[in-house]
Amino acid sequence: MAVSWFLHPLRVRYQETDQMGVVFHGNYVTWFEIGRTEWIRNAGYDYKTIEERGLLLPVVDLQCRYVLPARYDDTVLVCTRIADCSPVRLAFESQVRRVTEADWHAGLHAEEDQLPGELLVEGGTKHVWVNRQWQPARLNKAMPELYGLLRTT
């Protein structure tokens, strides 16, 4: 669907590593969530406002493939883009990449093959729009301006 990636920089903290000296695998799921949050914020929205409008976006599926480990004090980019969007579903594609300090900054990237650094983890999440009663909601009806943005980004 969309080709624009939003890149969000993180530095690996000591508390995120395990006894083997690498980032604990569960932290990548948190980083995927940070990537989604910052993608939405960069697009001009935030989850707080979306929730205040009565919409929730729970995760219904998670994919994660570990390629290489991140280690303490590495500079990484969480790269996030929309993989699919419909009125009731939303899917994000995510990558975590180790980069040099020169490439360690937030921003947009248009092509996957131009993503900087070394691929560490790739995957994504699938979501369903629901209302406060956890019933399916149609984003194109509840927030048509956000739906339009998601379809064109």
GROMACS .gro file of N, CA and C in nm:
model
  459
    1MET      N    1   0.083  -0.119   0.000
    1MET     CA    2   0.000   0.000   0.000
    1MET      C    3   0.088   0.125   0.000
    2ALA      N    4   0.120   0.179   0.116
    2ALA     CA    5   0.201   0.300   0.123
    2ALA      C    6   0.349   0.265   0.119
    3VAL      N    7   0.430   0.358   0.071
    3VAL     CA    8   0.573   0.332   0.065
    3VAL      C    9   0.652   0.418   0.162
    4SER      N   10   0.590   0.515   0.226
    4SER     CA   11   0.661   0.603   0.318
    4SER      C   12   0.684   0.535   0.453
    5TRP      N   13   0.807   0.537   0.496
    5TRP     CA   14   0.844   0.488   0.628
    5TRP      C   15   0.865   0.609   0.718
    6PHE      N   16   0.822   0.599   0.845
    6PHE     CA   17   0.861   0.697   0.945
    6PHE      C   18   0.968   0.633   1.031
    7LEU      N   19   1.079   0.702   1.051
    7LEU     CA   20   1.192   0.651   1.127
    7LEU      C   21   1.199   0.724   1.261
    8HIS      N   22   1.202   0.645   1.368
    8HIS     CA   23   1.209   0.701   1.503
    8HIS      C   24   1.333   0.648   1.573
    9PRO      N   25   1.423   0.738   1.619
    9PRO     CA   26   1.548   0.692   1.682
    9PRO      C   27   1.530   0.650   1.827
   10LEU      N   28   1.601   0.544   1.864
   10LEU     CA   29   1.609   0.499   2.003
   10LEU      C   30   1.754   0.457   2.031
   11ARG      N   31   1.796   0.475   2.155
   11ARG     CA   32   1.924   0.422   2.198
   11ARG      C   33   1.895   0.309   2.297
   12VAL      N   34   1.958   0.196   2.277
   12VAL     CA   35   1.933   0.079   2.362
   12VAL      C   36   1.982   0.109   2.504
   13ARG      N   37   1.890   0.097   2.599
   13ARG     CA   38   1.923   0.118   2.740
   13ARG      C   39   1.966  -0.013   2.803
   14TYR      N   40   2.048  -0.005   2.905
   14TYR     CA   41   2.099  -0.122   2.975
   14TYR      C   42   1.984  -0.210   3.024
   15GLN      N   43   1.879  -0.148   3.076
   15GLN     CA   44   1.766  -0.223   3.132
   15GLN      C   45   1.691  -0.304   3.026
   16GLU      N   46   1.713  -0.275   2.897
   16GLU     CA   47   1.645  -0.347   2.790
   16GLU      C   48   1.720  -0.473   2.747
   17THR      N   49   1.838  -0.496   2.806
   17THR     CA   50   1.917  -0.613   2.769
   17THR      C   51   1.897  -0.725   2.870
   18ASP      N   52   1.932  -0.845   2.827
   18ASP     CA   53   1.919  -0.962   2.914
   18ASP      C   54   2.057  -1.012   2.957
   19GLN      N   55   2.062  -1.128   3.021
   19GLN     CA   56   2.186  -1.183   3.071
   19GLN      C   57   2.287  -1.211   2.959
   20MET      N   58   2.238  -1.230   2.836
   20MET     CA   59   2.327  -1.255   2.723
   20MET      C   60   2.384  -1.126   2.665
   21GLY      N   61   2.340  -1.011   2.719
   21GLY     CA   62   2.391  -0.884   2.672
   21GLY      C   63   2.324  -0.831   2.547
   22VAL      N   64   2.210  -0.890   2.512
   22VAL     CA   65   2.136  -0.844   2.394
   22VAL      C   66   1.998  -0.796   2.438
   23VAL      N   67   1.933  -0.720   2.351
   23VAL     CA   68   1.799  -0.671   2.384
   23VAL      C   69   1.705  -0.789   2.401
   24PHE      N   70   1.634  -0.791   2.513
   24PHE     CA   71   1.534  -0.894   2.540
   24PHE      C   72   1.428  -0.889   2.431
   25HIS      N   73   1.391  -1.007   2.379
   25HIS     CA   74   1.305  -1.015   2.262
   25HIS      C   75   1.172  -0.940   2.276
   26GLY      N   76   1.115  -0.938   2.394
   26GLY     CA   77   0.987  -0.871   2.415
   26GLY      C   78   0.994  -0.720   2.397
   27ASN      N   79   1.112  -0.662   2.413
   27ASN     CA   80   1.125  -0.517   2.397
   27ASN      C   81   1.099  -0.472   2.254
   28TYR      N   82   1.120  -0.559   2.156
   28TYR     CA   83   1.094  -0.521   2.017
   28TYR      C   84   0.945  -0.495   1.995
   29VAL      N   85   0.860  -0.567   2.066
   29VAL     CA   86   0.715  -0.544   2.056
   29VAL      C   87   0.683  -0.403   2.107
   30THR      N   88   0.745  -0.365   2.218
   30THR     CA   89   0.728  -0.229   2.270
   30THR      C   90   0.780  -0.127   2.169
   31TRP      N   91   0.892  -0.154   2.106
   31TRP     CA   92   0.947  -0.062   2.007
   31TRP      C   93   0.855  -0.051   1.886
   32PHE      N   94   0.790  -0.161   1.846
   32PHE     CA   95   0.692  -0.154   1.738
   32PHE      C   96   0.580  -0.057   1.777
   33GLU      N   97   0.536  -0.065   1.903
   33GLU     CA   98   0.429   0.024   1.951
   33GLU      C   99   0.475   0.169   1.950
   34ILE      N  100   0.598   0.194   1.992
   34ILE     CA  101   0.654   0.329   1.986
   34ILE      C  102   0.655   0.378   1.842
   35GLY      N  103   0.694   0.292   1.750
   35GLY     CA  104   0.696   0.329   1.609
   35GLY      C  105   0.558   0.367   1.558
   36ARG      N  106   0.454   0.289   1.595
   36ARG     CA  107   0.317   0.322   1.553
   36ARG      C  108   0.273   0.456   1.612
   37THR      N  109   0.300   0.475   1.740
   37THR     CA  110   0.261   0.599   1.808
   37THR      C  111   0.326   0.719   1.742
   38GLU      N  112   0.454   0.709   1.713
   38GLU     CA  113   0.524   0.821   1.652
   38GLU      C  114   0.487   0.839   1.505
   39TRP      N  115   0.451   0.731   1.435
   39TRP     CA  116   0.402   0.742   1.298
   39TRP      C  117   0.275   0.826   1.296
   40ILE      N  118   0.180   0.792   1.385
   40ILE     CA  119   0.053   0.865   1.393
   40ILE      C  120   0.077   1.011   1.432
   41ARG      N  121   0.165   1.033   1.529
   41ARG     CA  122   0.196   1.169   1.572
   41ARG      C  123   0.255   1.250   1.457
   42ASN      N  124   0.347   1.190   1.382
   42ASN     CA  125   0.408   1.258   1.268
   42ASN      C  126   0.304   1.291   1.161
   43ALA      N  127   0.199   1.209   1.152
   43ALA     CA  128   0.093   1.234   1.054
   43ALA      C  129  -0.005   1.342   1.099
   44GLY      N  130   0.013   1.393   1.223
   44GLY     CA  131  -0.072   1.502   1.269
   44GLY      C  132  -0.180   1.462   1.367
   45TYR      N  133  -0.177   1.337   1.414
   45TYR     CA  134  -0.276   1.289   1.511
   45TYR      C  135  -0.202   1.230   1.630
   46ASP      N  136  -0.277   1.195   1.733
   46ASP     CA  137  -0.219   1.119   1.844
   46ASP      C  138  -0.327   1.027   1.898
   47TYR      N  139  -0.282   0.918   1.958
   47TYR     CA  140  -0.378   0.818   2.007
   47TYR      C  141  -0.472   0.877   2.111
   48LYS      N  142  -0.426   0.969   2.192
   48LYS     CA  143  -0.512   1.028   2.294
   48LYS      C  144  -0.633   1.095   2.230
   49THR      N  145  -0.611   1.174   2.125
   49THR     CA  146  -0.721   1.241   2.056
   49THR      C  147  -0.813   1.140   1.990
   50ILE      N  148  -0.757   1.038   1.928
   50ILE     CA  149  -0.837   0.934   1.862
   50ILE      C  150  -0.925   0.864   1.966
   51GLU      N  151  -0.868   0.833   2.082
   51GLU     CA  152  -0.945   0.767   2.188
   51GLU      C  153  -1.051   0.860   2.244
   52GLU      N  154  -1.019   0.990   2.254
   52GLU     CA  155  -1.120   1.085   2.300
   52GLU      C  156  -1.239   1.093   2.204
   53ARG      N  157  -1.217   1.059   2.079
   53ARG     CA  158  -1.324   1.056   1.979
   53ARG      C  159  -1.399   0.922   1.982
   54GLY      N  160  -1.363   0.835   2.078
   54GLY     CA  161  -1.437   0.711   2.097
   54GLY      C  162  -1.384   0.590   2.022
   55LEU      N  163  -1.264   0.600   1.965
   55LEU     CA  164  -1.208   0.489   1.890
   55LEU      C  165  -1.088   0.429   1.961
   56LEU      N  166  -1.080   0.296   1.957
   56LEU     CA  167  -0.966   0.221   2.011
   56LEU      C  168  -0.909   0.137   1.897
   57LEU      N  169  -0.783   0.099   1.909
   57LEU     CA  170  -0.716   0.026   1.803
   57LEU      C  171  -0.635  -0.090   1.861
   58PRO      N  172  -0.702  -0.196   1.909
   58PRO     CA  173  -0.628  -0.308   1.969
   58PRO      C  174  -0.552  -0.389   1.864
   59VAL      N  175  -0.442  -0.446   1.909
   59VAL     CA  176  -0.364  -0.538   1.826
   59VAL      C  177  -0.437  -0.672   1.822
   60VAL      N  178  -0.454  -0.727   1.701
   60VAL     CA  179  -0.517  -0.859   1.687
   60VAL      C  180  -0.419  -0.962   1.630
   61ASP      N  181  -0.304  -0.916   1.581
   61ASP     CA  182  -0.203  -1.008   1.528
   61ASP      C  183  -0.068  -0.940   1.536
   62LEU      N  184   0.036  -1.019   1.565
   62LEU     CA  185   0.172  -0.969   1.575
   62LEU      C  186   0.265  -1.066   1.506
   63GLN      N  187   0.350  -1.013   1.421
   63GLN     CA  188   0.454  -1.093   1.356
   63GLN      C  189   0.588  -1.030   1.390
   64CYS      N  190   0.688  -1.113   1.420
   64CYS     CA  191   0.819  -1.062   1.455
   64CYS      C  192   0.925  -1.165   1.416
   65ARG      N  193   1.019  -1.123   1.333
   65ARG     CA  194   1.129  -1.211   1.292
   65ARG      C  195   1.259  -1.146   1.334
   66TYR      N  196   1.337  -1.220   1.412
   66TYR     CA  197   1.463  -1.170   1.465
   66TYR      C  198   1.576  -1.210   1.370
   67VAL      N  199   1.652  -1.111   1.324
   67VAL     CA  200   1.760  -1.135   1.230
   67VAL      C  201   1.894  -1.126   1.302
   68LEU      N  202   1.918  -1.016   1.371
   68LEU     CA  203   2.041  -0.993   1.447
   68LEU      C  204   2.006  -0.924   1.578
   69PRO      N  205   2.087  -0.944   1.682
   69PRO     CA  206   2.055  -0.880   1.810
   69PRO      C  207   2.101  -0.734   1.816
   70ALA      N  208   2.025  -0.655   1.890
   70ALA     CA  209   2.070  -0.522   1.930
   70ALA      C  210   2.135  -0.537   2.067
   71ARG      N  211   2.230  -0.449   2.095
   71ARG     CA  212   2.305  -0.455   2.220
   71ARG      C  213   2.301  -0.320   2.290
   72TYR      N  214   2.339  -0.322   2.417
   72TYR     CA  215   2.341  -0.201   2.498
   72TYR      C  216   2.414  -0.087   2.425
   73ASP      N  217   2.353   0.030   2.427
   73ASP     CA  218   2.404   0.155   2.373
   73ASP      C  219   2.404   0.163   2.221
   74ASP      N  220   2.351   0.061   2.152
   74ASP     CA  221   2.336   0.072   2.007
   74ASP      C  222   2.239   0.186   1.975
   75THR      N  223   2.262   0.251   1.864
   75THR     CA  224   2.167   0.348   1.811
   75THR      C  225   2.085   0.276   1.705
   76VAL      N  226   1.953   0.276   1.725
   76VAL     CA  227   1.864   0.204   1.635
   76VAL      C  228   1.754   0.297   1.585
   77LEU      N  229   1.700   0.261   1.470
   77LEU     CA  230   1.582   0.328   1.417
   77LEU      C  231   1.467   0.230   1.416
   78VAL      N  232   1.352   0.272   1.466
   78VAL     CA  233   1.230   0.196   1.452
   78VAL      C  234   1.161   0.253   1.328
   79CYS      N  235   1.151   0.171   1.225
   79CYS     CA  236   1.096   0.213   1.096
   79CYS      C  237   0.955   0.156   1.083
   80THR      N  238   0.858   0.242   1.057
   80THR     CA  239   0.718   0.203   1.058
   80THR      C  240   0.647   0.261   0.936
   81ARG      N  241   0.561   0.179   0.876
   81ARG     CA  242   0.475   0.229   0.768
   81ARG      C  243   0.344   0.151   0.767
   82ILE      N  244   0.245   0.209   0.701
   82ILE     CA  245   0.116   0.142   0.684
   82ILE      C  246   0.133   0.032   0.579
   83ALA      N  247   0.092  -0.088   0.614
   83ALA     CA  248   0.096  -0.200   0.519
   83ALA      C  249  -0.039  -0.220   0.451
   84ASP      N  250  -0.148  -0.193   0.525
   84ASP     CA  251  -0.281  -0.212   0.471
   84ASP      C  252  -0.379  -0.130   0.555
   85CYS      N  253  -0.485  -0.084   0.489
   85CYS     CA  254  -0.584  -0.002   0.559
   85CYS      C  255  -0.720  -0.024   0.495
   86SER      N  256  -0.820  -0.049   0.578
   86SER     CA  257  -0.959  -0.055   0.534
   86SER      C  258  -1.041   0.022   0.637
   87PRO      N  259  -1.170   0.039   0.616
   87PRO     CA  260  -1.249   0.113   0.715
   87PRO      C  261  -1.248   0.051   0.855
   88VAL      N  262  -1.223  -0.080   0.868
   88VAL     CA  263  -1.226  -0.144   1.000
   88VAL      C  264  -1.092  -0.205   1.043
   89ARG      N  265  -0.996  -0.214   0.953
   89ARG     CA  266  -0.867  -0.277   0.985
   89ARG      C  267  -0.751  -0.186   0.947
   90LEU      N  268  -0.641  -0.204   1.021
   90LEU     CA  269  -0.520  -0.129   0.993
   90LEU      C  270  -0.401  -0.220   1.022
   91ALA      N  271  -0.305  -0.223   0.932
   91ALA     CA  272  -0.185  -0.305   0.952
   91ALA      C  273  -0.062  -0.218   0.934
   92PHE      N  274   0.034  -0.236   1.023
   92PHE     CA  275   0.162  -0.166   1.017
   92PHE      C  276   0.273  -0.266   0.987
   93GLU      N  277   0.371  -0.223   0.912
   93GLU     CA  278   0.495  -0.297   0.889
   93GLU      C  279   0.603  -0.227   0.970
   94SER      N  280   0.690  -0.306   1.034
   94SER     CA  281   0.793  -0.247   1.120
   94SER      C  282   0.928  -0.312   1.096
   95GLN      N  283   1.032  -0.233   1.112
   95GLN     CA  284   1.169  -0.281   1.113
   95GLN      C  285   1.244  -0.208   1.222
   96VAL      N  286   1.338  -0.277   1.283
   96VAL     CA  287   1.433  -0.215   1.374
   96VAL      C  288   1.569  -0.231   1.309
   97ARG      N  289   1.641  -0.119   1.294
   97ARG     CA  290   1.768  -0.119   1.221
   97ARG      C  291   1.876  -0.050   1.306
   98ARG      N  292   1.993  -0.111   1.312
   98ARG     CA  293   2.108  -0.049   1.379
   98ARG      C  294   2.170   0.051   1.281
   99VAL      N  295   2.196   0.172   1.329
   99VAL     CA  296   2.251   0.276   1.244
   99VAL      C  297   2.367   0.346   1.315
  100THR      N  298   2.444   0.420   1.238
  100THR     CA  299   2.548   0.505   1.294
  100THR      C  300   2.483   0.631   1.348
  101GLU      N  301   2.556   0.705   1.427
  101GLU     CA  302   2.504   0.830   1.482
  101GLU      C  303   2.464   0.927   1.370
  102ALA      N  304   2.533   0.921   1.257
  102ALA     CA  305   2.502   1.012   1.145
  102ALA      C  306   2.362   0.987   1.089
  103ASP      N  307   2.313   0.863   1.095
  103ASP     CA  308   2.180   0.829   1.043
  103ASP      C  309   2.074   0.822   1.152
  104TRP      N  310   2.111   0.855   1.275
  104TRP     CA  311   2.024   0.836   1.391
  104TRP      C  312   1.938   0.959   1.414
  105HIS      N  313   1.831   0.971   1.335
  105HIS     CA  314   1.740   1.084   1.349
  105HIS      C  315   1.604   1.046   1.293
  106ALA      N  316   1.502   1.116   1.341
  106ALA     CA  317   1.366   1.092   1.295
  106ALA      C  318   1.349   1.149   1.155
  107GLY      N  319   1.257   1.090   1.081
  107GLY     CA  320   1.228   1.143   0.949
  107GLY      C  321   1.150   1.045   0.865
  108LEU      N  322   1.120   1.085   0.744
  108LEU     CA  323   1.047   1.002   0.649
  108LEU      C  324   1.144   0.947   0.545
  109HIS      N  325   1.119   0.825   0.503
  109HIS     CA  326   1.193   0.761   0.395
  109HIS      C  327   1.094   0.704   0.296
  110ALA      N  328   1.119   0.720   0.167
  110ALA     CA  329   1.022   0.682   0.065
  110ALA      C  330   1.040   0.539   0.014
  111GLU      N  331   1.158   0.483   0.020
  111GLU     CA  332   1.182   0.351  -0.039
  111GLU      C  333   1.246   0.258   0.062
  112GLU      N  334   1.200   0.133   0.066
  112GLU     CA  335   1.255   0.036   0.160
  112GLU      C  336   1.405   0.015   0.138
  113ASP      N  337   1.449   0.008   0.013
  113ASP     CA  338   1.590  -0.021  -0.011
  113ASP      C  339   1.680   0.096   0.027
  114GLN      N  340   1.624   0.208   0.063
  114GLN     CA  341   1.703   0.322   0.107
  114GLN      C  342   1.709   0.333   0.259
  115LEU      N  343   1.643   0.243   0.329
  115LEU     CA  344   1.648   0.251   0.475
  115LEU      C  345   1.792   0.235   0.521
  116PRO      N  346   1.836   0.323   0.612
  116PRO     CA  347   1.974   0.316   0.656
  116PRO      C  348   1.999   0.200   0.752
  117GLY      N  349   2.124   0.164   0.763
  117GLY     CA  350   2.166   0.070   0.867
  117GLY      C  351   2.143  -0.075   0.835
  118GLU      N  352   2.153  -0.152   0.941
  118GLU     CA  353   2.151  -0.298   0.935
  118GLU      C  354   2.021  -0.351   0.995
  119LEU      N  355   1.951  -0.436   0.921
  119LEU     CA  356   1.825  -0.492   0.969
  119LEU      C  357   1.849  -0.584   1.088
  120LEU      N  358   1.778  -0.558   1.197
  120LEU     CA  359   1.786  -0.642   1.317
  120LEU      C  360   1.660  -0.725   1.335
  121VAL      N  361   1.545  -0.660   1.320
  121VAL     CA  362   1.416  -0.726   1.343
  121VAL      C  363   1.317  -0.669   1.242
  122GLU      N  364   1.227  -0.757   1.192
  122GLU     CA  365   1.120  -0.711   1.105
  122GLU      C  366   0.992  -0.781   1.143
  123GLY      N  367   0.882  -0.715   1.113
  123GLY     CA  368   0.752  -0.774   1.145
  123GLY      C  369   0.643  -0.672   1.126
  124GLY      N  370   0.540  -0.686   1.207
  124GLY     CA  371   0.430  -0.592   1.197
  124GLY      C  372   0.315  -0.631   1.287
  125THR      N  373   0.216  -0.545   1.288
  125THR     CA  374   0.097  -0.567   1.369
  125THR      C  375  -0.027  -0.542   1.286
  126LYS      N  376  -0.133  -0.614   1.320
  126LYS     CA  377  -0.264  -0.592   1.259
  126LYS      C  378  -0.359  -0.549   1.369
  127HIS      N  379  -0.449  -0.457   1.335
  127HIS     CA  380  -0.539  -0.395   1.431
  127HIS      C  381  -0.680  -0.390   1.376
  128VAL      N  382  -0.777  -0.376   1.466
  128VAL     CA  383  -0.917  -0.357   1.431
  128VAL      C  384  -0.968  -0.235   1.506
  129TRP      N  385  -1.033  -0.145   1.433
  129TRP     CA  386  -1.095  -0.029   1.498
  129TRP      C  387  -1.218  -0.074   1.575
  130VAL      N  388  -1.228  -0.034   1.701
  130VAL     CA  389  -1.345  -0.066   1.784
  130VAL      C  390  -1.387   0.060   1.859
  131ASN      N  391  -1.514   0.059   1.905
  131ASN     CA  392  -1.561   0.169   1.988
  131ASN      C  393  -1.533   0.137   2.135
  132ARG      N  394  -1.580   0.221   2.226
  132ARG     CA  395  -1.551   0.200   2.369
  132ARG      C  396  -1.615   0.073   2.424
  133GLN      N  397  -1.715   0.021   2.355
  133GLN     CA  398  -1.778  -0.104   2.397
  133GLN      C  399  -1.711  -0.225   2.330
  134TRP      N  400  -1.602  -0.202   2.262
  134TRP     CA  401  -1.524  -0.305   2.193
  134TRP      C  402  -1.603  -0.369   2.079
  135GLN      N  403  -1.692  -0.293   2.020
  135GLN     CA  404  -1.762  -0.337   1.900
  135GLN      C  405  -1.692  -0.278   1.779
  136PRO      N  406  -1.687  -0.350   1.666
  136PRO     CA  407  -1.620  -0.296   1.548
  136PRO      C  408  -1.675  -0.159   1.510
  137ALA      N  409  -1.583  -0.072   1.471
  137ALA     CA  410  -1.619   0.064   1.430
  137ALA      C  411  -1.560   0.090   1.291
  138ARG      N  412  -1.629   0.170   1.214
  138ARG     CA  413  -1.582   0.207   1.079
  138ARG      C  414  -1.513   0.343   1.087
  139LEU      N  415  -1.383   0.342   1.065
  139LEU     CA  416  -1.306   0.465   1.073
  139LEU      C  417  -1.353   0.567   0.971
  140ASN      N  418  -1.394   0.523   0.853
  140ASN     CA  419  -1.439   0.617   0.749
  140ASN      C  420  -1.567   0.692   0.791
  141LYS      N  421  -1.641   0.637   0.886
  141LYS     CA  422  -1.761   0.705   0.939
  141LYS      C  423  -1.727   0.788   1.063
  142ALA      N  424  -1.646   0.731   1.154
  142ALA     CA  425  -1.617   0.796   1.281
  142ALA      C  426  -1.516   0.911   1.267
  143MET      N  427  -1.414   0.893   1.184
  143MET     CA  428  -1.312   0.997   1.162
  143MET      C  429  -1.269   0.993   1.015
  144PRO      N  430  -1.354   1.039   0.926
  144PRO     CA  431  -1.322   1.029   0.783
  144PRO      C  432  -1.192   1.100   0.744
  145GLU      N  433  -1.158   1.208   0.815
  145GLU     CA  434  -1.034   1.277   0.783
  145GLU      C  435  -0.912   1.192   0.813
  146LEU      N  436  -0.915   1.117   0.923
  146LEU     CA  437  -0.805   1.026   0.957
  146LEU      C  438  -0.801   0.909   0.859
  147TYR      N  439  -0.917   0.857   0.824
  147TYR     CA  440  -0.922   0.747   0.726
  147TYR      C  441  -0.860   0.792   0.594
  148GLY      N  442  -0.895   0.910   0.548
  148GLY     CA  443  -0.838   0.962   0.424
  148GLY      C  444  -0.688   0.975   0.432
  149LEU      N  445  -0.638   1.022   0.545
  149LEU     CA  446  -0.494   1.035   0.563
  149LEU      C  447  -0.425   0.899   0.558
  150LEU      N  448  -0.480   0.801   0.627
  150LEU     CA  449  -0.421   0.667   0.628
  150LEU      C  450  -0.420   0.604   0.491
  151ARG      N  451  -0.520   0.633   0.411
  151ARG     CA  452  -0.530   0.573   0.277
  151ARG      C  453  -0.432   0.637   0.178
  152THR      N  454  -0.387   0.759   0.206
  152THR     CA  455  -0.302   0.828   0.111
  152THR      C  456  -0.156   0.837   0.155
  153THR      N  457  -0.125   0.793   0.274
  153THR     CA  458   0.013   0.805   0.324
  153THR      C  459   0.095   0.684   0.285
   0.00000   0.00000   0.00000
